């Protein structure tokens, strides 16, 4: 895989990256990517992101083991948003859910989103 599009990282050097399960189409999460994270993702075949709170690069699953193997990367028409189509191992959300999008705007749980691990067993 190579980077053949000039991604527009904007003034802050970041673009949003949406992770989507390649088999089910379920949207798993959204995180941010800088040039280094995108290069590392392309180089390794595993999703890497940039943590705005910690101000550092991180590999998805580095602590939990719940990795995202890249199937393909898509770029939107403005070249300022990425779509990572991934094979998710374990849950995508640090809460233990398979997707970070497990509740509606009025706070109701989305019944189809399963809890797939106990975060207390992974994160201290």
mmCIF file with all atom_site columns, C-alpha atoms in Angstrom:
data_model
loop_
_atom_site.group_PDB
_atom_site.id
_atom_site.type_symbol
_atom_site.label_atom_id
_atom_site.label_alt_id
_atom_site.label_comp_id
_atom_site.label_asym_id
_atom_site.label_entity_id
_atom_site.label_seq_id
_atom_site.pdbx_PDB_ins_code
_atom_site.Cartn_x
_atom_site.Cartn_y
_atom_site.Cartn_z
_atom_site.occupancy
_atom_site.B_iso_or_equiv
_atom_site.pdbx_formal_charge
_atom_site.auth_seq_id
_atom_site.auth_comp_id
_atom_site.auth_asym_id
_atom_site.auth_atom_id
_atom_site.pdbx_PDB_model_num
ATOM 1   C CA . UNK A 1 1   ? 0.000   0.000  0.000  1.00 0.00 ? 1   UNK A CA 1
ATOM 2   C CA . UNK A 1 2   ? 1.267   3.473  -0.847 1.00 0.00 ? 2   UNK A CA 1
ATOM 3   C CA . UNK A 1 3   ? 0.047   7.005  -0.274 1.00 0.00 ? 3   UNK A CA 1
ATOM 4   C CA . UNK A 1 4   ? -0.907  8.373  -3.691 1.00 0.00 ? 4   UNK A CA 1
ATOM 5   C CA . UNK A 1 5   ? -3.099  11.264 -2.544 1.00 0.00 ? 5   UNK A CA 1
ATOM 6   C CA . UNK A 1 6   ? -1.941  14.511 -0.946 1.00 0.00 ? 6   UNK A CA 1
ATOM 7   C CA . UNK A 1 7   ? -3.995  14.368 2.247  1.00 0.00 ? 7   UNK A CA 1
ATOM 8   C CA . UNK A 1 8   ? -4.888  17.844 3.546  1.00 0.00 ? 8   UNK A CA 1
ATOM 9   C CA . UNK A 1 9   ? -3.793  17.780 7.190  1.00 0.00 ? 9   UNK A CA 1
ATOM 10  C CA . UNK A 1 10  ? -4.860  21.408 7.638  1.00 0.00 ? 10  UNK A CA 1
ATOM 11  C CA . UNK A 1 11  ? -3.514  23.969 10.064 1.00 0.00 ? 11  UNK A CA 1
ATOM 12  C CA . UNK A 1 12  ? -3.369  21.630 13.072 1.00 0.00 ? 12  UNK A CA 1
ATOM 13  C CA . UNK A 1 13  ? -1.712  18.774 11.167 1.00 0.00 ? 13  UNK A CA 1
ATOM 14  C CA . UNK A 1 14  ? -4.541  16.328 11.875 1.00 0.00 ? 14  UNK A CA 1
ATOM 15  C CA . UNK A 1 15  ? -7.371  14.690 9.948  1.00 0.00 ? 15  UNK A CA 1
ATOM 16  C CA . UNK A 1 16  ? -10.208 12.574 11.312 1.00 0.00 ? 16  UNK A CA 1
ATOM 17  C CA . UNK A 1 17  ? -10.042 8.868  10.542 1.00 0.00 ? 17  UNK A CA 1
ATOM 18  C CA . UNK A 1 18  ? -13.174 6.758  10.761 1.00 0.00 ? 18  UNK A CA 1
ATOM 19  C CA . UNK A 1 19  ? -12.618 3.041  11.413 1.00 0.00 ? 19  UNK A CA 1
ATOM 20  C CA . UNK A 1 20  ? -15.213 0.773  9.796  1.00 0.00 ? 20  UNK A CA 1
ATOM 21  C CA . UNK A 1 21  ? -15.448 -3.009 10.049 1.00 0.00 ? 21  UNK A CA 1
ATOM 22  C CA . UNK A 1 22  ? -14.726 -4.253 6.530  1.00 0.00 ? 22  UNK A CA 1
ATOM 23  C CA . UNK A 1 23  ? -17.018 -7.285 6.864  1.00 0.00 ? 23  UNK A CA 1
ATOM 24  C CA . UNK A 1 24  ? -20.071 -5.824 8.616  1.00 0.00 ? 24  UNK A CA 1
ATOM 25  C CA . UNK A 1 25  ? -19.865 -2.149 7.654  1.00 0.00 ? 25  UNK A CA 1
ATOM 26  C CA . UNK A 1 26  ? -20.275 -1.148 11.320 1.00 0.00 ? 26  UNK A CA 1
ATOM 27  C CA . UNK A 1 27  ? -18.631 2.178  12.165 1.00 0.00 ? 27  UNK A CA 1
ATOM 28  C CA . UNK A 1 28  ? -16.285 1.344  15.026 1.00 0.00 ? 28  UNK A CA 1
ATOM 29  C CA . UNK A 1 29  ? -14.662 4.609  16.058 1.00 0.00 ? 29  UNK A CA 1
ATOM 30  C CA . UNK A 1 30  ? -13.279 7.965  15.070 1.00 0.00 ? 30  UNK A CA 1
ATOM 31  C CA . UNK A 1 31  ? -9.803  9.184  15.964 1.00 0.00 ? 31  UNK A CA 1
ATOM 32  C CA . UNK A 1 32  ? -7.252  11.596 14.543 1.00 0.00 ? 32  UNK A CA 1
ATOM 33  C CA . UNK A 1 33  ? -4.266  10.970 12.310 1.00 0.00 ? 33  UNK A CA 1
ATOM 34  C CA . UNK A 1 34  ? -1.198  13.057 11.567 1.00 0.00 ? 34  UNK A CA 1
ATOM 35  C CA . UNK A 1 35  ? 1.280   12.395 8.734  1.00 0.00 ? 35  UNK A CA 1
ATOM 36  C CA . UNK A 1 36  ? 3.406   10.118 10.919 1.00 0.00 ? 36  UNK A CA 1
ATOM 37  C CA . UNK A 1 37  ? 0.409   8.014  12.017 1.00 0.00 ? 37  UNK A CA 1
ATOM 38  C CA . UNK A 1 38  ? -0.756  7.620  8.416  1.00 0.00 ? 38  UNK A CA 1
ATOM 39  C CA . UNK A 1 39  ? 2.734   6.630  7.271  1.00 0.00 ? 39  UNK A CA 1
ATOM 40  C CA . UNK A 1 40  ? 3.028   4.103  10.114 1.00 0.00 ? 40  UNK A CA 1
ATOM 41  C CA . UNK A 1 41  ? -0.409  2.686  9.246  1.00 0.00 ? 41  UNK A CA 1
ATOM 42  C CA . UNK A 1 42  ? 0.568   2.241  5.603  1.00 0.00 ? 42  UNK A CA 1
ATOM 43  C CA . UNK A 1 43  ? 3.973   0.806  6.560  1.00 0.00 ? 43  UNK A CA 1
ATOM 44  C CA . UNK A 1 44  ? 2.708   -1.767 9.095  1.00 0.00 ? 44  UNK A CA 1
ATOM 45  C CA . UNK A 1 45  ? -0.799  -2.557 7.867  1.00 0.00 ? 45  UNK A CA 1
ATOM 46  C CA . UNK A 1 46  ? -2.215  -1.785 11.332 1.00 0.00 ? 46  UNK A CA 1
ATOM 47  C CA . UNK A 1 47  ? -4.140  1.320  12.381 1.00 0.00 ? 47  UNK A CA 1
ATOM 48  C CA . UNK A 1 48  ? -2.126  4.062  14.058 1.00 0.00 ? 48  UNK A CA 1
ATOM 49  C CA . UNK A 1 49  ? -3.596  7.288  15.373 1.00 0.00 ? 49  UNK A CA 1
ATOM 50  C CA . UNK A 1 50  ? -2.473  10.491 17.056 1.00 0.00 ? 50  UNK A CA 1
ATOM 51  C CA . UNK A 1 51  ? -3.666  11.123 20.606 1.00 0.00 ? 51  UNK A CA 1
ATOM 52  C CA . UNK A 1 52  ? -4.584  14.774 21.017 1.00 0.00 ? 52  UNK A CA 1
ATOM 53  C CA . UNK A 1 53  ? -4.706  14.471 24.820 1.00 0.00 ? 53  UNK A CA 1
ATOM 54  C CA . UNK A 1 54  ? -1.334  12.719 25.165 1.00 0.00 ? 54  UNK A CA 1
ATOM 55  C CA . UNK A 1 55  ? 0.134   14.385 22.075 1.00 0.00 ? 55  UNK A CA 1
ATOM 56  C CA . UNK A 1 56  ? 1.678   11.180 20.807 1.00 0.00 ? 56  UNK A CA 1
ATOM 57  C CA . UNK A 1 57  ? 1.338   8.482  18.201 1.00 0.00 ? 57  UNK A CA 1
ATOM 58  C CA . UNK A 1 58  ? -0.436  5.283  19.271 1.00 0.00 ? 58  UNK A CA 1
ATOM 59  C CA . UNK A 1 59  ? -1.110  1.918  17.684 1.00 0.00 ? 59  UNK A CA 1
ATOM 60  C CA . UNK A 1 60  ? -4.693  0.755  18.133 1.00 0.00 ? 60  UNK A CA 1
ATOM 61  C CA . UNK A 1 61  ? -4.518  -2.269 20.408 1.00 0.00 ? 61  UNK A CA 1
ATOM 62  C CA . UNK A 1 62  ? -1.051  -1.477 21.745 1.00 0.00 ? 62  UNK A CA 1
ATOM 63  C CA . UNK A 1 63  ? -2.306  -1.963 25.313 1.00 0.00 ? 63  UNK A CA 1
ATOM 64  C CA . UNK A 1 64  ? -5.450  -4.052 24.845 1.00 0.00 ? 64  UNK A CA 1
ATOM 65  C CA . UNK A 1 65  ? -4.359  -6.298 21.980 1.00 0.00 ? 65  UNK A CA 1
ATOM 66  C CA . UNK A 1 66  ? -7.543  -5.274 20.156 1.00 0.00 ? 66  UNK A CA 1
ATOM 67  C CA . UNK A 1 67  ? -5.885  -4.300 16.900 1.00 0.00 ? 67  UNK A CA 1
ATOM 68  C CA . UNK A 1 68  ? -7.224  -3.009 13.617 1.00 0.00 ? 68  UNK A CA 1
ATOM 69  C CA . UNK A 1 69  ? -5.642  -4.646 10.584 1.00 0.00 ? 69  UNK A CA 1
ATOM 70  C CA . UNK A 1 70  ? -6.076  -2.402 7.555  1.00 0.00 ? 70  UNK A CA 1
ATOM 71  C CA . UNK A 1 71  ? -7.980  -3.794 4.585  1.00 0.00 ? 71  UNK A CA 1
ATOM 72  C CA . UNK A 1 72  ? -8.015  -0.483 2.719  1.00 0.00 ? 72  UNK A CA 1
ATOM 73  C CA . UNK A 1 73  ? -7.836  3.240  3.310  1.00 0.00 ? 73  UNK A CA 1
ATOM 74  C CA . UNK A 1 74  ? -10.183 5.640  1.567  1.00 0.00 ? 74  UNK A CA 1
ATOM 75  C CA . UNK A 1 75  ? -9.917  9.417  1.339  1.00 0.00 ? 75  UNK A CA 1
ATOM 76  C CA . UNK A 1 76  ? -12.926 11.726 1.046  1.00 0.00 ? 76  UNK A CA 1
ATOM 77  C CA . UNK A 1 77  ? -13.456 14.157 -1.829 1.00 0.00 ? 77  UNK A CA 1
ATOM 78  C CA . UNK A 1 78  ? -11.848 17.092 0.026  1.00 0.00 ? 78  UNK A CA 1
ATOM 79  C CA . UNK A 1 79  ? -8.856  14.918 1.017  1.00 0.00 ? 79  UNK A CA 1
ATOM 80  C CA . UNK A 1 80  ? -9.320  15.892 4.682  1.00 0.00 ? 80  UNK A CA 1
ATOM 81  C CA . UNK A 1 81  ? -10.964 12.781 6.158  1.00 0.00 ? 81  UNK A CA 1
ATOM 82  C CA . UNK A 1 82  ? -9.855  9.150  6.065  1.00 0.00 ? 82  UNK A CA 1
ATOM 83  C CA . UNK A 1 83  ? -11.849 5.946  6.210  1.00 0.00 ? 83  UNK A CA 1
ATOM 84  C CA . UNK A 1 84  ? -9.922  2.978  7.573  1.00 0.00 ? 84  UNK A CA 1
ATOM 85  C CA . UNK A 1 85  ? -11.666 -0.234 6.523  1.00 0.00 ? 85  UNK A CA 1
ATOM 86  C CA . UNK A 1 86  ? -10.372 -2.717 9.086  1.00 0.00 ? 86  UNK A CA 1
ATOM 87  C CA . UNK A 1 87  ? -10.464 -6.229 10.429 1.00 0.00 ? 87  UNK A CA 1
ATOM 88  C CA . UNK A 1 88  ? -11.104 -5.548 14.117 1.00 0.00 ? 88  UNK A CA 1
ATOM 89  C CA . UNK A 1 89  ? -9.705  -7.915 16.733 1.00 0.00 ? 89  UNK A CA 1
ATOM 90  C CA . UNK A 1 90  ? -11.717 -7.639 19.963 1.00 0.00 ? 90  UNK A CA 1
ATOM 91  C CA . UNK A 1 91  ? -13.553 -4.434 20.774 1.00 0.00 ? 91  UNK A CA 1
ATOM 92  C CA . UNK A 1 92  ? -12.827 -1.052 19.249 1.00 0.00 ? 92  UNK A CA 1
ATOM 93  C CA . UNK A 1 93  ? -13.985 1.009  22.240 1.00 0.00 ? 93  UNK A CA 1
ATOM 94  C CA . UNK A 1 94  ? -12.027 1.409  25.483 1.00 0.00 ? 94  UNK A CA 1
ATOM 95  C CA . UNK A 1 95  ? -15.346 0.876  27.341 1.00 0.00 ? 95  UNK A CA 1
ATOM 96  C CA . UNK A 1 96  ? -15.428 -2.754 26.209 1.00 0.00 ? 96  UNK A CA 1
ATOM 97  C CA . UNK A 1 97  ? -17.991 -2.241 23.464 1.00 0.00 ? 97  UNK A CA 1
ATOM 98  C CA . UNK A 1 98  ? -17.418 -3.456 19.926 1.00 0.00 ? 98  UNK A CA 1
ATOM 99  C CA . UNK A 1 99  ? -18.068 0.103  18.673 1.00 0.00 ? 99  UNK A CA 1
ATOM 100 C CA . UNK A 1 100 ? -17.653 3.537  20.250 1.00 0.00 ? 100 UNK A CA 1
ATOM 101 C CA . UNK A 1 101 ? -21.112 4.385  18.873 1.00 0.00 ? 101 UNK A CA 1
ATOM 102 C CA . UNK A 1 102 ? -23.122 2.387  21.404 1.00 0.00 ? 102 UNK A CA 1
ATOM 103 C CA . UNK A 1 103 ? -25.705 4.990  22.484 1.00 0.00 ? 103 UNK A CA 1
ATOM 104 C CA . UNK A 1 104 ? -28.164 7.344  20.851 1.00 0.00 ? 104 UNK A CA 1
ATOM 105 C CA . UNK A 1 105 ? -28.181 11.114 21.302 1.00 0.00 ? 105 UNK A CA 1
ATOM 106 C CA . UNK A 1 106 ? -30.861 10.782 23.993 1.00 0.00 ? 106 UNK A CA 1
ATOM 107 C CA . UNK A 1 107 ? -28.662 8.371  25.964 1.00 0.00 ? 107 UNK A CA 1
ATOM 108 C CA . UNK A 1 108 ? -30.351 5.107  25.071 1.00 0.00 ? 108 UNK A CA 1
ATOM 109 C CA . UNK A 1 109 ? -28.164 2.041  24.599 1.00 0.00 ? 109 UNK A CA 1
ATOM 110 C CA . UNK A 1 110 ? -27.995 0.627  21.085 1.00 0.00 ? 110 UNK A CA 1
ATOM 111 C CA . UNK A 1 111 ? -28.962 -2.987 21.677 1.00 0.00 ? 111 UNK A CA 1
ATOM 112 C CA . UNK A 1 112 ? -27.077 -4.349 18.670 1.00 0.00 ? 112 UNK A CA 1
ATOM 113 C CA . UNK A 1 113 ? -23.708 -3.098 20.018 1.00 0.00 ? 113 UNK A CA 1
ATOM 114 C CA . UNK A 1 114 ? -22.244 -5.818 22.203 1.00 0.00 ? 114 UNK A CA 1
ATOM 115 C CA . UNK A 1 115 ? -19.857 -5.615 25.134 1.00 0.00 ? 115 UNK A CA 1
ATOM 116 C CA . UNK A 1 116 ? -16.942 -7.796 24.080 1.00 0.00 ? 116 UNK A CA 1
ATOM 117 C CA . UNK A 1 117 ? -14.436 -7.326 26.908 1.00 0.00 ? 117 UNK A CA 1
ATOM 118 C CA . UNK A 1 118 ? -14.116 -6.039 30.466 1.00 0.00 ? 118 UNK A CA 1
ATOM 119 C CA . UNK A 1 119 ? -12.028 -2.839 30.416 1.00 0.00 ? 119 UNK A CA 1
ATOM 120 C CA . UNK A 1 120 ? -11.091 -3.294 34.103 1.00 0.00 ? 120 UNK A CA 1
ATOM 121 C CA . UNK A 1 121 ? -9.178  -6.440 33.125 1.00 0.00 ? 121 UNK A CA 1
ATOM 122 C CA . UNK A 1 122 ? -7.087  -4.522 30.581 1.00 0.00 ? 122 UNK A CA 1
ATOM 123 C CA . UNK A 1 123 ? -6.737  -0.938 31.779 1.00 0.00 ? 123 UNK A CA 1
ATOM 124 C CA . UNK A 1 124 ? -5.705  -0.228 35.351 1.00 0.00 ? 124 UNK A CA 1
#
